[in-house]
mmCIF file of N, CA and C in Angstrom:
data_model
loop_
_atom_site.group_PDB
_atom_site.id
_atom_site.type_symbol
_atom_site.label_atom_id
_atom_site.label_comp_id
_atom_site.label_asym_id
_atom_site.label_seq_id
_atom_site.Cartn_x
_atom_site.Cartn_y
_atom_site.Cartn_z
ATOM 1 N N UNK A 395 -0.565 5.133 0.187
ATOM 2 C CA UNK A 395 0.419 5.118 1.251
ATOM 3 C C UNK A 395 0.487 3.713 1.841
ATOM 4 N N UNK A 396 1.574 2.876 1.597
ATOM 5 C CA UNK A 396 1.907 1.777 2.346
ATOM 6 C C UNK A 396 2.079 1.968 3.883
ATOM 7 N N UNK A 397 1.568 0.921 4.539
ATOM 8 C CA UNK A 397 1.186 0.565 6.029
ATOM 9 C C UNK A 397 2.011 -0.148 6.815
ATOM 10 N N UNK A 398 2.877 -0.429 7.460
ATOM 11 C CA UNK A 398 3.410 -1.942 8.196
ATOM 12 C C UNK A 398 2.543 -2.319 9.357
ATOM 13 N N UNK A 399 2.052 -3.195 9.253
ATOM 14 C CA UNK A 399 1.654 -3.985 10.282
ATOM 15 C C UNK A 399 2.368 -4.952 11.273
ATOM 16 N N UNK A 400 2.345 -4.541 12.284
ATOM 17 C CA UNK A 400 3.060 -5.114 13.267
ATOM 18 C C UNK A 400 2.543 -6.363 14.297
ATOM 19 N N UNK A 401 3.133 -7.621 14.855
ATOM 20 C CA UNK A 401 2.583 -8.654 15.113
ATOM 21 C C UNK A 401 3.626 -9.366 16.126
ATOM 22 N N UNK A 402 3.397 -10.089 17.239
ATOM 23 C CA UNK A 402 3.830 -10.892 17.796
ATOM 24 C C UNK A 402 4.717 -10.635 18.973
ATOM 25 N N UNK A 403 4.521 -9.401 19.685
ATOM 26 C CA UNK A 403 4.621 -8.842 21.123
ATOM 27 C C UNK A 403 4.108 -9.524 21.779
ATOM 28 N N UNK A 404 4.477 -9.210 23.120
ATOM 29 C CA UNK A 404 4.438 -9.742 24.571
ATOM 30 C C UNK A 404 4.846 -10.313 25.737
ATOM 31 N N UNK A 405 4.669 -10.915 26.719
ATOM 32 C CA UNK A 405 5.494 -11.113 27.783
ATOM 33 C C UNK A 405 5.847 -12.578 27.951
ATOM 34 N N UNK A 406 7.216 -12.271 28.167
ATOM 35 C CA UNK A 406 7.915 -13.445 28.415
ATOM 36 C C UNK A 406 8.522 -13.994 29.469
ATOM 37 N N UNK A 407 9.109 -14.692 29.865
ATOM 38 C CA UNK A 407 10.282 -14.950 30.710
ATOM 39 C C UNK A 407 11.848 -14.882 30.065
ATOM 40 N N UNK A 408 11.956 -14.671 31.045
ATOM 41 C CA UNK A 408 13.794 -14.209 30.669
ATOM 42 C C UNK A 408 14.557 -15.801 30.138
ATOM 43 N N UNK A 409 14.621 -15.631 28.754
ATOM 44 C CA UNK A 409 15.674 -16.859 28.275
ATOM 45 C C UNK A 409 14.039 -17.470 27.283
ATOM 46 N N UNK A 410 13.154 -16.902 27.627
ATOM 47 C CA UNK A 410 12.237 -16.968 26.352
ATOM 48 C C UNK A 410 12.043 -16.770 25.453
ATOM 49 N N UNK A 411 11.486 -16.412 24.037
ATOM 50 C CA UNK A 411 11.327 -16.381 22.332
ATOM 51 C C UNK A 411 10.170 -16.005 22.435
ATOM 52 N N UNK A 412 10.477 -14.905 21.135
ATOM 53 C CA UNK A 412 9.151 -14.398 20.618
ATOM 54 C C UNK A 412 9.578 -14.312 18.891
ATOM 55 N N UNK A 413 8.676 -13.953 18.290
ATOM 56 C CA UNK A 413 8.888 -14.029 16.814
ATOM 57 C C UNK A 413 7.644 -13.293 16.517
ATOM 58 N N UNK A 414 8.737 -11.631 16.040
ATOM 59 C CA UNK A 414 8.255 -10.725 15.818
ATOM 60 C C UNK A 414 7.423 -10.334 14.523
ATOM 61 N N UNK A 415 6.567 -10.218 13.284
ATOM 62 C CA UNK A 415 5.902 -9.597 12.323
ATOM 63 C C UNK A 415 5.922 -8.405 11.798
ATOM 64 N N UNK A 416 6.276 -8.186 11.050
ATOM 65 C CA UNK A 416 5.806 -6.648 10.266
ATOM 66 C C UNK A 416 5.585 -6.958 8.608
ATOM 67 N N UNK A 417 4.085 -7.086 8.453
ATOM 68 C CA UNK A 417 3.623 -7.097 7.065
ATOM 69 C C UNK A 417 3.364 -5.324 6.767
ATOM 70 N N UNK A 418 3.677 -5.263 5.089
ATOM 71 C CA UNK A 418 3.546 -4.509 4.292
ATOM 72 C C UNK A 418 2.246 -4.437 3.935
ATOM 73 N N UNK A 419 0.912 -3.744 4.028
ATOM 74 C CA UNK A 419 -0.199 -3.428 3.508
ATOM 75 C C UNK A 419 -0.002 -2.872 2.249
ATOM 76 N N UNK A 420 0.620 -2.634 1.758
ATOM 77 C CA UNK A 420 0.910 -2.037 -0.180
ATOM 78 C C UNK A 420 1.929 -2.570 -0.632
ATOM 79 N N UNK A 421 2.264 -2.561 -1.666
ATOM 80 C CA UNK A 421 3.704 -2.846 -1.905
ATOM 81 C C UNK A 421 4.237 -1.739 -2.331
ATOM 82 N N UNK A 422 5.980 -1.430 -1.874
ATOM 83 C CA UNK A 422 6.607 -0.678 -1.775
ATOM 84 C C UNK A 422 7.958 -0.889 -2.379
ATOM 85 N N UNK A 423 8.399 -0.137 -3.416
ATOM 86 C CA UNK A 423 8.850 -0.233 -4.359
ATOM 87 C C UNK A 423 10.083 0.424 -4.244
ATOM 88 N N UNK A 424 11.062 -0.023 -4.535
ATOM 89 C CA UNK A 424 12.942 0.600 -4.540
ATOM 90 C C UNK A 424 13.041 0.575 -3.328
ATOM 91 N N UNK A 425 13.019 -0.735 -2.509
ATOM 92 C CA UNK A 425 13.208 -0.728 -1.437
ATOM 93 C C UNK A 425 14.918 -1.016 -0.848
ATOM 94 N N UNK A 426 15.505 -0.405 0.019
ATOM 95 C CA UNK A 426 17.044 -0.260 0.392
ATOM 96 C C UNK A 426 17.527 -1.849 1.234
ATOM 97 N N UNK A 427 15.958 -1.740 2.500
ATOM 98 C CA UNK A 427 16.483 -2.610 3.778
ATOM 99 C C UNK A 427 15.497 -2.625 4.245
ATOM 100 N N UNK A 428 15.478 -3.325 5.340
ATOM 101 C CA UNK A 428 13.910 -3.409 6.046
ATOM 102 C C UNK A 428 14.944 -3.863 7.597
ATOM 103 N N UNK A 429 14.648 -3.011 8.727
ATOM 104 C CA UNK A 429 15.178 -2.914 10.022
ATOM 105 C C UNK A 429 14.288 -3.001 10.863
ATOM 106 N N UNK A 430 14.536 -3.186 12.142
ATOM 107 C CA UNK A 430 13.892 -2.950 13.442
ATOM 108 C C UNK A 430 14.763 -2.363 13.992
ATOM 109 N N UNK A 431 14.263 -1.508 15.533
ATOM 110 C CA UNK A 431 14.330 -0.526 16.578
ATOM 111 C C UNK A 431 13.580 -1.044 17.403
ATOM 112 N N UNK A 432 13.994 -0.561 18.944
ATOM 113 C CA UNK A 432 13.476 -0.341 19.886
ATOM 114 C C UNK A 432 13.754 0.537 20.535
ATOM 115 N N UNK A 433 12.822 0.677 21.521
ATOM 116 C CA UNK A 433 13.055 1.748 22.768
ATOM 117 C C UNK A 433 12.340 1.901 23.767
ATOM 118 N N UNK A 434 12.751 1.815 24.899
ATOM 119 C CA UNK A 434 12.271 1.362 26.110
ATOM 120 C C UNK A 434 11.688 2.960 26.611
ATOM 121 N N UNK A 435 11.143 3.037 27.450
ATOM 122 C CA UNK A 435 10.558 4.303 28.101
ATOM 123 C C UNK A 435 11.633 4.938 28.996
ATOM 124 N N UNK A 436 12.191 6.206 28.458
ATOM 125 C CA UNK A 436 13.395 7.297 28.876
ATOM 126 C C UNK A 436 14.162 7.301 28.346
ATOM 127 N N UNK A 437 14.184 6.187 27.060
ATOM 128 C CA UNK A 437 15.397 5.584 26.637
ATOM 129 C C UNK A 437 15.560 6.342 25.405
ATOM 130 N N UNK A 438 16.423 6.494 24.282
ATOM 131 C CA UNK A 438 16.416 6.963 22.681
ATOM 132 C C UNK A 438 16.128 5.752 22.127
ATOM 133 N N UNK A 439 15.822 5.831 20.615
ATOM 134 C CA UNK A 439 15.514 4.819 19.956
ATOM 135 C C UNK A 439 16.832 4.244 19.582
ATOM 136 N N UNK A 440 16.807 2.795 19.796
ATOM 137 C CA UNK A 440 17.938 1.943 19.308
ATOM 138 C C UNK A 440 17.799 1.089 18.267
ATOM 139 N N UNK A 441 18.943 0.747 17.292
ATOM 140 C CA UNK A 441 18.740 0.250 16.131
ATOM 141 C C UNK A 441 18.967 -1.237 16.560
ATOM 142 N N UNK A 442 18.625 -2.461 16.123
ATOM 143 C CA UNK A 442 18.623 -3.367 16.590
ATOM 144 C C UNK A 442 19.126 -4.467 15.069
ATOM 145 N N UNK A 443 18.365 -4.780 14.011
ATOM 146 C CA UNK A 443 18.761 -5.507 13.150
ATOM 147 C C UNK A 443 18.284 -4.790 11.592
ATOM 148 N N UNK A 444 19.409 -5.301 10.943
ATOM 149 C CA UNK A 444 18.828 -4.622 9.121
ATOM 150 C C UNK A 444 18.795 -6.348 8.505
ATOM 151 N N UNK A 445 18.215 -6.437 7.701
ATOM 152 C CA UNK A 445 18.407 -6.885 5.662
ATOM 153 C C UNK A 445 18.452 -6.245 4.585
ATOM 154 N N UNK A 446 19.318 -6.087 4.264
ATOM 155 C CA UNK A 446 19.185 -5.250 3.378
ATOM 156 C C UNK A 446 18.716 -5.836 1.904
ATOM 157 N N UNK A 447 18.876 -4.778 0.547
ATOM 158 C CA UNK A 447 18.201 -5.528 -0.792
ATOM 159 C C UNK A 447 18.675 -6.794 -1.062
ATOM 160 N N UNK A 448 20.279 -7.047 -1.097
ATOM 161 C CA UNK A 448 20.661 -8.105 -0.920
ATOM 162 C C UNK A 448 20.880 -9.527 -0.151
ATOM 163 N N UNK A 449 20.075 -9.489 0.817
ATOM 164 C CA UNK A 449 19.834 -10.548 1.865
ATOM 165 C C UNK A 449 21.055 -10.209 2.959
ATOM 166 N N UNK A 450 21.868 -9.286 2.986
ATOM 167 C CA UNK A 450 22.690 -9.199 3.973
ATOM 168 C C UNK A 450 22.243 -8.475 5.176
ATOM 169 N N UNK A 451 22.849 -9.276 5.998
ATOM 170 C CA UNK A 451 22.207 -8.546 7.754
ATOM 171 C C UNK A 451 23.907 -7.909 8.109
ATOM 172 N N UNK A 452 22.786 -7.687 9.260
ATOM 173 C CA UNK A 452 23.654 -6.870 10.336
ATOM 174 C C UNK A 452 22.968 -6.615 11.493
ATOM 175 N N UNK A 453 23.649 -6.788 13.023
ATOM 176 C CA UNK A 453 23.215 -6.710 14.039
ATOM 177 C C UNK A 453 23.600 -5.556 15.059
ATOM 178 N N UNK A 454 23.075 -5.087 16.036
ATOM 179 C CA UNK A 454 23.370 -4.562 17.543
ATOM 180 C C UNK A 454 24.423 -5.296 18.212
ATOM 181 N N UNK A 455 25.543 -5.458 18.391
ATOM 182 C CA UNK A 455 26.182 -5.955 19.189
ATOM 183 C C UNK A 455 25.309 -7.032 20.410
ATOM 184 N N UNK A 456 24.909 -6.444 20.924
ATOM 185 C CA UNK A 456 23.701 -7.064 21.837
ATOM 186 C C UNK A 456 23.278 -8.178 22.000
ATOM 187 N N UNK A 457 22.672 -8.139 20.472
ATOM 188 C CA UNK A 457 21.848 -9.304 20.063
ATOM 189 C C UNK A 457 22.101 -10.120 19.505
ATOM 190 N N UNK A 458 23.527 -9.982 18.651
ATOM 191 C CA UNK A 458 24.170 -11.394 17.948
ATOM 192 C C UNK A 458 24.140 -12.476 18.893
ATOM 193 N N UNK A 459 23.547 -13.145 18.035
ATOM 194 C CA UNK A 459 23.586 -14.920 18.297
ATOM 195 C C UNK A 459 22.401 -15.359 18.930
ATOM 196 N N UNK A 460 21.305 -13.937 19.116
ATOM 197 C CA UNK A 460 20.236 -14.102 19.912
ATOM 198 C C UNK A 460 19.051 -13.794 18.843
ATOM 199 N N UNK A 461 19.510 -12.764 18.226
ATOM 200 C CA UNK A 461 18.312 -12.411 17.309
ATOM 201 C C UNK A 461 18.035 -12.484 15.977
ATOM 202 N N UNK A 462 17.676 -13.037 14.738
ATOM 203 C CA UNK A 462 17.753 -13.319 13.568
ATOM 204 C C UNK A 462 16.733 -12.531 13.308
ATOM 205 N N UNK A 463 16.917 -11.818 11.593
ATOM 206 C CA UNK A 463 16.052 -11.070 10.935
ATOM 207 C C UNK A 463 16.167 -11.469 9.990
ATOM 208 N N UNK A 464 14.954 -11.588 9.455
ATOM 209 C CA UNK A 464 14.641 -12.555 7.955
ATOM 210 C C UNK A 464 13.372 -11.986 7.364
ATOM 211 N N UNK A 465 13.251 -12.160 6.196
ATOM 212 C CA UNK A 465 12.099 -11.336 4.909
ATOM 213 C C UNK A 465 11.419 -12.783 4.401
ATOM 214 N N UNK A 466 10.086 -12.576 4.003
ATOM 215 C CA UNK A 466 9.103 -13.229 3.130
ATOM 216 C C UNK A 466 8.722 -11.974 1.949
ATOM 217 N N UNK A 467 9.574 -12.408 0.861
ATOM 218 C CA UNK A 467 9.072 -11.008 -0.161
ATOM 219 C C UNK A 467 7.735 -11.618 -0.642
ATOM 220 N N UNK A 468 7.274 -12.599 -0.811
ATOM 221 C CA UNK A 468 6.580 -13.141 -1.390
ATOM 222 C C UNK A 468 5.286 -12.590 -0.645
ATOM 223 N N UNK A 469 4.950 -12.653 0.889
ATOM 224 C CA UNK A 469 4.417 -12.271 1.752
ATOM 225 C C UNK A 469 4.538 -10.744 2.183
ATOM 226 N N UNK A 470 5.900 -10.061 1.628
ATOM 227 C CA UNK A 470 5.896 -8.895 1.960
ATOM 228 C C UNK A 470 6.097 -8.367 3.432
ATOM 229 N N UNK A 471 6.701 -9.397 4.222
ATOM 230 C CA UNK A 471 7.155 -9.589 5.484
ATOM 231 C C UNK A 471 8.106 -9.459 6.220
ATOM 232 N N UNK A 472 8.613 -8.756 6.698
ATOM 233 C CA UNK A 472 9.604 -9.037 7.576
ATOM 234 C C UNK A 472 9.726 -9.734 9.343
ATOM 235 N N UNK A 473 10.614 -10.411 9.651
ATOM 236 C CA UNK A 473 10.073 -11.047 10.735
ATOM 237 C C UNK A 473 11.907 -10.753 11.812
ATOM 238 N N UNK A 474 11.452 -11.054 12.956
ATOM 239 C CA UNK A 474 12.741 -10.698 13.981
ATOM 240 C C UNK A 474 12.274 -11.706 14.604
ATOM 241 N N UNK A 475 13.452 -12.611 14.593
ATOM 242 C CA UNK A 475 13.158 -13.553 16.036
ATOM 243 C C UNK A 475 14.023 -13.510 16.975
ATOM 244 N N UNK A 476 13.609 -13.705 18.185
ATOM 245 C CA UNK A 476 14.102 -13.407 19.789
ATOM 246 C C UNK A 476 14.648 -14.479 20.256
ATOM 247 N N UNK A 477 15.835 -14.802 20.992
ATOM 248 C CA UNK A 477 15.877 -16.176 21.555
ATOM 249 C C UNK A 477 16.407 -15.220 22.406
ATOM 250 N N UNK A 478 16.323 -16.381 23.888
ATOM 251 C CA UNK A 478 17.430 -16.324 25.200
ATOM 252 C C UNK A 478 16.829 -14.642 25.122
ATOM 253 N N UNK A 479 15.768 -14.466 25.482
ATOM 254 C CA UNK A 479 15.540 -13.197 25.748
ATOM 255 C C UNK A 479 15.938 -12.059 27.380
ATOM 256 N N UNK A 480 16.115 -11.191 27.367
ATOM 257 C CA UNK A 480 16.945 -10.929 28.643
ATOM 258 C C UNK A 480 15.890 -9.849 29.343
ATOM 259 N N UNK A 481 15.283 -9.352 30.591
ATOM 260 C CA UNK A 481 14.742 -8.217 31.182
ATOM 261 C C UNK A 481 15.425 -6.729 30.483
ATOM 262 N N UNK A 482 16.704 -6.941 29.630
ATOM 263 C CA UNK A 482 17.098 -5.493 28.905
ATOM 264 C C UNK A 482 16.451 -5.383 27.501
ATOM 265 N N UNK A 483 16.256 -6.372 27.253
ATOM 266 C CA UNK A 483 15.350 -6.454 26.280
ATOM 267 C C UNK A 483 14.209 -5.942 25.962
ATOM 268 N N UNK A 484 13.232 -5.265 27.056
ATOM 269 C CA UNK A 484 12.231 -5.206 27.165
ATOM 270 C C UNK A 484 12.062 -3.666 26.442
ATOM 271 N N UNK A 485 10.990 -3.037 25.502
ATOM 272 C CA UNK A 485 10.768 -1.914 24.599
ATOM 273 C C UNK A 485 9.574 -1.800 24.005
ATOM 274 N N UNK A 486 9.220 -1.193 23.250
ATOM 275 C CA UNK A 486 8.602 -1.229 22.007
ATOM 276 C C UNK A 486 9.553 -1.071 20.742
ATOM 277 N N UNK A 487 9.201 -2.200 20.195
ATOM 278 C CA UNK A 487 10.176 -2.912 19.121
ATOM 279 C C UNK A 487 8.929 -2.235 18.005
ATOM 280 N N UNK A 488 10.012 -1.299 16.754
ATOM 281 C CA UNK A 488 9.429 -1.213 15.820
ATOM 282 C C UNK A 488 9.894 -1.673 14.415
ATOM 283 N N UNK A 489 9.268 -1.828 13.587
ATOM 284 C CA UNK A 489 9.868 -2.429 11.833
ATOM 285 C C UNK A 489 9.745 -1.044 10.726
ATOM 286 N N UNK A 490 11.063 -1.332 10.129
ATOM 287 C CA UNK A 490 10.771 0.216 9.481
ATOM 288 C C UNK A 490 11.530 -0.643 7.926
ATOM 289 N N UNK A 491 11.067 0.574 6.746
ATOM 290 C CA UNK A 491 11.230 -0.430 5.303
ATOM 291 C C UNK A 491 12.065 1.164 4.565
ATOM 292 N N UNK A 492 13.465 0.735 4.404
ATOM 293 C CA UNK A 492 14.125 2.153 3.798
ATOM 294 C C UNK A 492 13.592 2.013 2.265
ATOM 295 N N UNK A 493 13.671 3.159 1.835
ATOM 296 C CA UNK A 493 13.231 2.895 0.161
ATOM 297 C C UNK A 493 13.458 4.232 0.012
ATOM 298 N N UNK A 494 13.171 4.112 -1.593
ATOM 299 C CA UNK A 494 14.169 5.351 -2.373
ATOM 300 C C UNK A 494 13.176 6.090 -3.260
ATOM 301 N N UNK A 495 13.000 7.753 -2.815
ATOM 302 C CA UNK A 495 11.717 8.502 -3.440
ATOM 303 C C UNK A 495 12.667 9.423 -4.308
ATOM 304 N N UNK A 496 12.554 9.469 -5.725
ATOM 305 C CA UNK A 496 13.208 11.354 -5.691
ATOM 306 C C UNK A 496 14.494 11.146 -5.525
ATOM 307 N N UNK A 497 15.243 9.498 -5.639
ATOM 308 C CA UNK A 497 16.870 9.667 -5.831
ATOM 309 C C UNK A 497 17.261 9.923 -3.947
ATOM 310 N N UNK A 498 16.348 10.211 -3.092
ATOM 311 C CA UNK A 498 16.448 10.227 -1.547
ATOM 312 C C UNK A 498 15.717 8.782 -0.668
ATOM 313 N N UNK A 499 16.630 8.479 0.020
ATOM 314 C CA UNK A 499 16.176 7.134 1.099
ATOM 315 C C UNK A 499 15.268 7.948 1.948
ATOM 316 N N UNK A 500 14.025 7.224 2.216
ATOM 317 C CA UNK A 500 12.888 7.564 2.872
ATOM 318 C C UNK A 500 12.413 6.145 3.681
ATOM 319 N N UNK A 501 11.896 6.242 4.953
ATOM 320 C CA UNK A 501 11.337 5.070 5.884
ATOM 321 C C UNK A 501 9.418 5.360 5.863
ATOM 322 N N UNK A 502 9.280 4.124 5.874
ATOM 323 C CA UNK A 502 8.087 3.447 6.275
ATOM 324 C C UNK A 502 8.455 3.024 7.636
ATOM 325 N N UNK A 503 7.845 3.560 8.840
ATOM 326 C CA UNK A 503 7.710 2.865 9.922
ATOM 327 C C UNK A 503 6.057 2.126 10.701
ATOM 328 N N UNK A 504 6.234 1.597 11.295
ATOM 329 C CA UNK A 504 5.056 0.421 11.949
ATOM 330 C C UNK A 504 4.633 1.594 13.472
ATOM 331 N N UNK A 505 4.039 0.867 13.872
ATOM 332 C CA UNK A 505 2.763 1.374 14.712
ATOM 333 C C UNK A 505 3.695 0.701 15.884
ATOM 334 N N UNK A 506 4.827 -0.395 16.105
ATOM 335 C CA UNK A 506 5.006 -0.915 17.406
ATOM 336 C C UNK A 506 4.979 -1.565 18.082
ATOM 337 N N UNK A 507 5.041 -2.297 18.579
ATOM 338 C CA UNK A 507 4.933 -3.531 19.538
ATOM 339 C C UNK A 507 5.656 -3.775 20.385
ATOM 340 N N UNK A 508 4.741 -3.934 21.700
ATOM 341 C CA UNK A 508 5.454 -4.155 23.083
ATOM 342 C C UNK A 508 5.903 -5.579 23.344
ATOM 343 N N UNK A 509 7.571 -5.289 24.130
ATOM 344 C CA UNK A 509 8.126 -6.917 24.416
ATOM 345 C C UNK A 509 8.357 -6.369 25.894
ATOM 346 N N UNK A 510 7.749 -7.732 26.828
ATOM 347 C CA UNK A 510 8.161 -7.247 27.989
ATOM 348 C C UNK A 510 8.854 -8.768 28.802
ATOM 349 N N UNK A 511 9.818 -8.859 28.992
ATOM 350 C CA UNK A 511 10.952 -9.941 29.500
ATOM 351 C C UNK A 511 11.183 -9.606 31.197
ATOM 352 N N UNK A 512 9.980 -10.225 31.254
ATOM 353 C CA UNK A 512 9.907 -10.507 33.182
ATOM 354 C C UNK A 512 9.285 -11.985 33.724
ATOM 355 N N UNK A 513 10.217 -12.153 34.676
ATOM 356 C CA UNK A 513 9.599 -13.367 35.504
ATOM 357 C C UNK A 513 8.532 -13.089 36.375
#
């Protein structure tokens, strides 16, 4: 069973950067996309950024122009970076890896990581 490991939470100031981690502990095979989520406490989970197999993204409305998502296959990595970060920002940000079991898309999700955007 592949693992994601999650990396590079914590508190910021508003209009600050963080640069988020999620390594793969196995390798994981027929993979679709590799995304992040968040979700703040009361809140539902929100989708935030994809890559998909082909290097193509896609964003949250939100976060264009603020947040970039980028892969190290080599490393088995996926990474989210934060700019101009805002107090709405603030969640547990997770990394999840779509892949294909049985002809069906199935997720690998991470353990989590807290971002908290306060002065």
């Amino acid at each position: 069973q592949a693992q994601l490991v999650e990396s590079g939470g914590g508190l910021v100031q508003p209009g600050g950067s963080l640069r988020l981690s999620c390594a793969a502990s196995g390798s994981i095979s027929n993979i679709l996309a590799r995304a992040w989520y968040r979700q703040a406490p009361g809140k539902a989970r929100e989708y935030i950024a994809r890559i998909s197999r082909d290097g193509s993204t896609n964003y949250k409305d939100s976060v264009k122009g603020r947040f970039t998502i980028s892969r190290d296959d080599a490393n088995n990595t996926v990474y989210l970076q934060m700019n101009n970060l805002k107090p709405e920002d603030t969640a547990r940000y997770y990394c999840t890896v779509a892949y294909i079991i049985s002809g069906s898309p199935r997720d690998y999700w991470g353990q989590g990581t807290q971002v908290t955007v306060s002065s």
